[in-house]
PDB file of C-alpha atoms in Angstrom:
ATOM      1  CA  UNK A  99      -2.705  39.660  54.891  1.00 93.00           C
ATOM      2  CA  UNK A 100      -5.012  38.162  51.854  1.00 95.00           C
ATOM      3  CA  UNK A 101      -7.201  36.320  54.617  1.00 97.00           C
ATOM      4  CA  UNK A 102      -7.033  39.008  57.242  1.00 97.00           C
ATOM      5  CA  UNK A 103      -8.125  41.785  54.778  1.00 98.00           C
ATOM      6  CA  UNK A 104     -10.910  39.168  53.359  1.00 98.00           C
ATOM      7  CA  UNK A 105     -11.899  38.787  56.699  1.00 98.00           C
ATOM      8  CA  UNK A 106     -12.582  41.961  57.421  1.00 98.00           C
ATOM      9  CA  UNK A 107     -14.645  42.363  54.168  1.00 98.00           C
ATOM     10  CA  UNK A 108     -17.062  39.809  54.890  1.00 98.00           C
ATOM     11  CA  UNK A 109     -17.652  41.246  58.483  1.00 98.00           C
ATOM     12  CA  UNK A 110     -18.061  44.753  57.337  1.00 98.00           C
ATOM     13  CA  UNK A 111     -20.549  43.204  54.684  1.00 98.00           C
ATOM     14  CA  UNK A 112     -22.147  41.119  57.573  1.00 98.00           C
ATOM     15  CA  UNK A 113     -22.675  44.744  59.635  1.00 97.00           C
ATOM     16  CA  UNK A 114     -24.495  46.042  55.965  1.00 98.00           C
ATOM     17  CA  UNK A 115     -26.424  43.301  55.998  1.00 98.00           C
ATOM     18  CA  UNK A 116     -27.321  43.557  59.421  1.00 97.00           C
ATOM     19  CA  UNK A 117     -28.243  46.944  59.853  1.00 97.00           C
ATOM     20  CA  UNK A 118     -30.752  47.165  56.476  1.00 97.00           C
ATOM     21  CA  UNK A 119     -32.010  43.927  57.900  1.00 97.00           C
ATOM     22  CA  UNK A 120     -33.325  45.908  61.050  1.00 97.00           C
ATOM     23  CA  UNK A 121     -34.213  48.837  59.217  1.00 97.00           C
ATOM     24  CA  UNK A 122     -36.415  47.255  56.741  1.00 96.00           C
ATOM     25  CA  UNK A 123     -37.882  44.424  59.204  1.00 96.00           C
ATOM     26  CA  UNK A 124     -37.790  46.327  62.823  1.00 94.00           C
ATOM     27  CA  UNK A 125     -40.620  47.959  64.645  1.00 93.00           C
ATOM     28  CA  UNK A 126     -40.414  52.023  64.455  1.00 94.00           C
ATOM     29  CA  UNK A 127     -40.312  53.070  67.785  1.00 94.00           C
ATOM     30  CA  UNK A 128     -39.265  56.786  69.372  1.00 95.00           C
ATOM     31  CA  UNK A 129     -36.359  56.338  72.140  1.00 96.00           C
ATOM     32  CA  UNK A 130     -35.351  58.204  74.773  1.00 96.00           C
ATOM     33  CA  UNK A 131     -31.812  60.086  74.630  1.00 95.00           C
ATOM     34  CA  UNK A 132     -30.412  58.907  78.333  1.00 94.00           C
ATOM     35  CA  UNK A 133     -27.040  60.115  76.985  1.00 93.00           C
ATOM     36  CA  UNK A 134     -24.879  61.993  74.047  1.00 91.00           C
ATOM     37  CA  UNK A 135     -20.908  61.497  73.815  1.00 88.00           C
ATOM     38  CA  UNK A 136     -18.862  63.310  71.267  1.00 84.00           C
ATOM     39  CA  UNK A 137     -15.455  63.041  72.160  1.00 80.00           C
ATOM     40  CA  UNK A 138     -13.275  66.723  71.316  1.00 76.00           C
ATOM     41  CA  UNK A 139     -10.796  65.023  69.059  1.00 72.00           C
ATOM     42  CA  UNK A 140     -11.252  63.867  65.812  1.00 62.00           C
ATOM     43  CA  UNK A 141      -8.598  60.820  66.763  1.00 72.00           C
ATOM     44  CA  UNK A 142     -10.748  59.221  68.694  1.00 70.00           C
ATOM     45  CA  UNK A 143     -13.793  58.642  67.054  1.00 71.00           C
ATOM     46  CA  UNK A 144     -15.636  56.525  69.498  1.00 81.00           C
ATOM     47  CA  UNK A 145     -18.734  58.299  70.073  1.00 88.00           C
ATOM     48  CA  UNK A 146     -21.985  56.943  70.997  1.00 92.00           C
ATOM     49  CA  UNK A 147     -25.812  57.763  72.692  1.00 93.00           C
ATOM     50  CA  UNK A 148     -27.283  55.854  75.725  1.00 95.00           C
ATOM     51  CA  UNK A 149     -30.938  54.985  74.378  1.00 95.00           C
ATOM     52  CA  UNK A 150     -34.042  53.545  76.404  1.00 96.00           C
ATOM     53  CA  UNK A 151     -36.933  52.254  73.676  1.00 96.00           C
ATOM     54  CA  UNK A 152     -40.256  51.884  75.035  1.00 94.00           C
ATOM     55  CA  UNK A 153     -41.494  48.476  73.561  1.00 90.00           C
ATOM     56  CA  UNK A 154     -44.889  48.278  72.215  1.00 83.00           C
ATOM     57  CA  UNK A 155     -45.670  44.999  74.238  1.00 86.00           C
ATOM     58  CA  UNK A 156     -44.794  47.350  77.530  1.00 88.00           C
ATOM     59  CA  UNK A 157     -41.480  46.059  77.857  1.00 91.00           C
ATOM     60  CA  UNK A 158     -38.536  48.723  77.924  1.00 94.00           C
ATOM     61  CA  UNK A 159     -34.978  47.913  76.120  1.00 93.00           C
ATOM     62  CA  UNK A 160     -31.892  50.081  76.953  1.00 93.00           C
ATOM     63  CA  UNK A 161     -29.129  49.734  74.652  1.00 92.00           C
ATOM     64  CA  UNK A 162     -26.265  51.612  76.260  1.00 93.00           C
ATOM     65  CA  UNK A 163     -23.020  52.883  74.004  1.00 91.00           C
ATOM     66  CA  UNK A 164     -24.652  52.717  70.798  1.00 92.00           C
ATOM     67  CA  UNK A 165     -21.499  53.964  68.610  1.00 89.00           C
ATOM     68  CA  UNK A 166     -22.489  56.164  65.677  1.00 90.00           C
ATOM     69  CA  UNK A 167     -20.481  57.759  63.273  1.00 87.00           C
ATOM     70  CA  UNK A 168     -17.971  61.070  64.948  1.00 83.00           C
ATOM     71  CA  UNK A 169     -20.014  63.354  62.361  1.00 83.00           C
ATOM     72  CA  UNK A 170     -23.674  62.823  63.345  1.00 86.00           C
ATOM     73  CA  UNK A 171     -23.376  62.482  66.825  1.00 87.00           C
ATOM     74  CA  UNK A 172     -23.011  66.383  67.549  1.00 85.00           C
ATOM     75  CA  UNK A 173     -26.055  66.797  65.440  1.00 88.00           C
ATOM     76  CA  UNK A 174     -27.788  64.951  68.545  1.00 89.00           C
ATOM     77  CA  UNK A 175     -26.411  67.055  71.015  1.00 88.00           C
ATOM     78  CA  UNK A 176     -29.831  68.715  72.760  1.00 88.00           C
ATOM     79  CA  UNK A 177     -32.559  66.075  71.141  1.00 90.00           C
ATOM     80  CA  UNK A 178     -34.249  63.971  73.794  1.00 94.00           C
ATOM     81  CA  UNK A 179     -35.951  61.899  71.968  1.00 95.00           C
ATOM     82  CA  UNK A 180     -34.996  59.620  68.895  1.00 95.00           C
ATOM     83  CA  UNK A 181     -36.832  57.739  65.999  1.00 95.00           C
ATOM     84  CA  UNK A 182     -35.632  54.204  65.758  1.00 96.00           C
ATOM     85  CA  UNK A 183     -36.229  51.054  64.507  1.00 96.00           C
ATOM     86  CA  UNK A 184     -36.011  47.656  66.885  1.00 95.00           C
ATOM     87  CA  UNK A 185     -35.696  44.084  65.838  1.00 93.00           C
ATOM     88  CA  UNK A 186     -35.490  42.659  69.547  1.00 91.00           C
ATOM     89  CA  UNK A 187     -33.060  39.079  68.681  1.00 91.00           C
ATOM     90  CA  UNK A 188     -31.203  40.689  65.615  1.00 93.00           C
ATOM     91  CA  UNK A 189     -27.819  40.750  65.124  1.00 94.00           C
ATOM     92  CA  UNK A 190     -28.715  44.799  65.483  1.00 94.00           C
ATOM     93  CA  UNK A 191     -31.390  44.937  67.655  1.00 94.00           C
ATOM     94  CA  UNK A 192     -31.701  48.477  67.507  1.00 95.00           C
ATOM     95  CA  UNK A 193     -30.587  51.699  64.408  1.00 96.00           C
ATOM     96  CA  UNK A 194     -31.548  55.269  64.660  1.00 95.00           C
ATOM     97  CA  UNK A 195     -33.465  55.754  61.993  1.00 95.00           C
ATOM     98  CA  UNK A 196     -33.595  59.421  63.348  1.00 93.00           C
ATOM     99  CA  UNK A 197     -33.041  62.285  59.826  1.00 93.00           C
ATOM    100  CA  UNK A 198     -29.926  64.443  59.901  1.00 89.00           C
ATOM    101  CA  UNK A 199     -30.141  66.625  56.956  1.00 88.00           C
ATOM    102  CA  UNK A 200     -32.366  64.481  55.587  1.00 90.00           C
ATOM    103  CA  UNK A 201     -30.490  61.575  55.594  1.00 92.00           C
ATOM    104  CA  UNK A 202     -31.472  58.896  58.312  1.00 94.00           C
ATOM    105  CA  UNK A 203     -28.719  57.829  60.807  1.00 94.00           C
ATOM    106  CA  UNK A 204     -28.745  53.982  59.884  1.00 95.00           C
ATOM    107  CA  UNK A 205     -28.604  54.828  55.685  1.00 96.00           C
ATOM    108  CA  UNK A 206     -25.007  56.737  56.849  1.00 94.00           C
ATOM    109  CA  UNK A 207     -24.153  53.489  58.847  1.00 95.00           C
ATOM    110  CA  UNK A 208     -24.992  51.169  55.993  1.00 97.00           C
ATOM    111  CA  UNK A 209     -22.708  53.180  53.429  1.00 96.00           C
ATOM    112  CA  UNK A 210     -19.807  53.323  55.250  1.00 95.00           C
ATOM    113  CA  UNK A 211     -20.091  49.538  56.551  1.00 97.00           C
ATOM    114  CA  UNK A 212     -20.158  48.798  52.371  1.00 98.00           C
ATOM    115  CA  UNK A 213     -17.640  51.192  51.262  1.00 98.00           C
ATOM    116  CA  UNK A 214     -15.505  49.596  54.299  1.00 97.00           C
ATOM    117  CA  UNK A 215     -16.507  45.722  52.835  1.00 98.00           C
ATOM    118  CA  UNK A 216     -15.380  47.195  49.392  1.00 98.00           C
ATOM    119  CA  UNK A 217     -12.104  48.796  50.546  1.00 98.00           C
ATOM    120  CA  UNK A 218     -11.297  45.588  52.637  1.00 98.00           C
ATOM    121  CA  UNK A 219     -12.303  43.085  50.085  1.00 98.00           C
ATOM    122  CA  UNK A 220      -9.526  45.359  47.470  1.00 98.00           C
ATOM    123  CA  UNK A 221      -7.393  45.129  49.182  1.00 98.00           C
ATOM    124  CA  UNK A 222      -7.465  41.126  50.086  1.00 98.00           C
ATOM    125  CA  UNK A 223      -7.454  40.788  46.491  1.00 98.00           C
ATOM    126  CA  UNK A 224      -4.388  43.253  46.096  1.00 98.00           C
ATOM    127  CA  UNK A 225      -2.221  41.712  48.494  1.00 97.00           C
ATOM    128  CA  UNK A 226      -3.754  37.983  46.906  1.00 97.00           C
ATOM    129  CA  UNK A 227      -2.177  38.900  43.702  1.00 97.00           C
ATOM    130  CA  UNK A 228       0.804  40.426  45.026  1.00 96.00           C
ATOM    131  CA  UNK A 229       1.321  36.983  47.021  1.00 96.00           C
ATOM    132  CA  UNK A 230       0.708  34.749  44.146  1.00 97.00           C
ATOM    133  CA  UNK A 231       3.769  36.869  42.027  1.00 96.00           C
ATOM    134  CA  UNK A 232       5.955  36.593  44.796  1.00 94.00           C
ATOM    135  CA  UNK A 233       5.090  32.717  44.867  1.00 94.00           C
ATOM    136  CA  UNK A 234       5.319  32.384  41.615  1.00 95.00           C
ATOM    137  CA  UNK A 235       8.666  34.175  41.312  1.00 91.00           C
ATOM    138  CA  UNK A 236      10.297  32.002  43.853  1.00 91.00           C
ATOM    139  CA  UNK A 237       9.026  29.017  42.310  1.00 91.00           C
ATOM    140  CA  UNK A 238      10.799  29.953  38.943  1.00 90.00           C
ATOM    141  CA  UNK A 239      13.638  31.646  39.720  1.00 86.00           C
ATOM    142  CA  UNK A 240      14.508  30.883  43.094  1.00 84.00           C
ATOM    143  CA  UNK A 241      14.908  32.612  46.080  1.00 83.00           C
ATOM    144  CA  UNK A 242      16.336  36.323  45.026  1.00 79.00           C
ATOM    145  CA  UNK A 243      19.000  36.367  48.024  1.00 77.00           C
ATOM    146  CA  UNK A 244      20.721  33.298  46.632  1.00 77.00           C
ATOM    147  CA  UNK A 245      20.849  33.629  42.766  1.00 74.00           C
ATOM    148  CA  UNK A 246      23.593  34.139  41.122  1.00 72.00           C
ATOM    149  CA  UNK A 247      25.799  34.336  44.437  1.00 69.00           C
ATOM    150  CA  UNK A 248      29.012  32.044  44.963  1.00 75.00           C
ATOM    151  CA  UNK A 249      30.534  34.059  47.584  1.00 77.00           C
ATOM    152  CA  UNK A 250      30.913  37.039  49.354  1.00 78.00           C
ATOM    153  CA  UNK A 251      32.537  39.690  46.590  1.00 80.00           C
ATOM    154  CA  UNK A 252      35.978  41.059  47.918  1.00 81.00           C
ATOM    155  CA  UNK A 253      35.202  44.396  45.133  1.00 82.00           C
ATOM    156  CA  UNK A 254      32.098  45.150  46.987  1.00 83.00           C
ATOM    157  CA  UNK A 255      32.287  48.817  48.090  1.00 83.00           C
ATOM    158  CA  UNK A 256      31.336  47.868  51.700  1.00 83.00           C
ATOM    159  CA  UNK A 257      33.971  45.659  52.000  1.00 82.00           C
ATOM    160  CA  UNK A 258      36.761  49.186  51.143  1.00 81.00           C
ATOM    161  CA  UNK A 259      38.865  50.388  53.153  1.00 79.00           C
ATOM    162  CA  UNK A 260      38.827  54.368  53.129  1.00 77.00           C
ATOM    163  CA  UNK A 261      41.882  56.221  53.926  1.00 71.00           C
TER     164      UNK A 261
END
């Protein structure tokens, strides 16, 4: 659990990285909203918009299924254009860089990415400590299941009889 939880915290810290990366070094560029899906239900959260981003050079990139967090994406609903920010041959070629409530799409992104690194790399070093107790209760004392037993105890009340 240590190494899956550590894991995680390096890849959500990888996505932070990432996604400032494009913000600060990508090209501002307005795209056009092909699509908008906010799913009903608040259990599944995987909602996205279908973008095409007219490239300065004349090119056109279409990133389709762009997932965004379930709370902005309503605030969407209606716009047909988006301001965004492209890094064509980044590990996140393309964030919205588009305001809700002041607030631009990507800076939501990047906070819960590093809130998510934080909470992941807690709890690696939780479970790391609770490991290296365990281990270092076995190594002193033994294994719990065996100390202190000889045999199986004839007083034991699941060995009684009820009448």
């Amino acid at each position: 659990m240590p190494v899956l939880f550590l894991g995680l915290a390096i890849h959500q810290g990888k996505v932070t990285y990432d996604l400032q990366a494009t913000k600060t070094q990508g090209t501002e560029a307005t795209a056009e909203v092909q699509t908008v899906h906010a799913s009903n239900r608040t259990q599944v959260t995987y909602d996205y918009v279908s973008i095409r981003v007219p490239m300065p050079d004349g090119s056109v990139m279409t990133r389709e299924r762009l997932s965004l967090p379930h709370g902005i994406v309503p605030a969407l609903k209606g716009r047909e254009t988006l301001t965004v920010r492209v890094a064509p041959g980044a590990n996140r070629p393309v964030v919205v860089t588009e305001p809700i409530k002041s607030t631009p799409v990507v800076d939501t992104q990047i906070r819960i990415a590093g809130i998510n690194a934080l909470m992941s790399l807690g709890a690696a070093l939780l479970f790391g400590l609770g490991v290296w107790f365990w281990n270092r209760s076995l190594r002193r004392e033994g294994d719990p299941a065996k100390r202190g037993v000889s045999g199986p105890d004839p007083e034991h009340p699941a060995r009684q009889v009820l009448r």
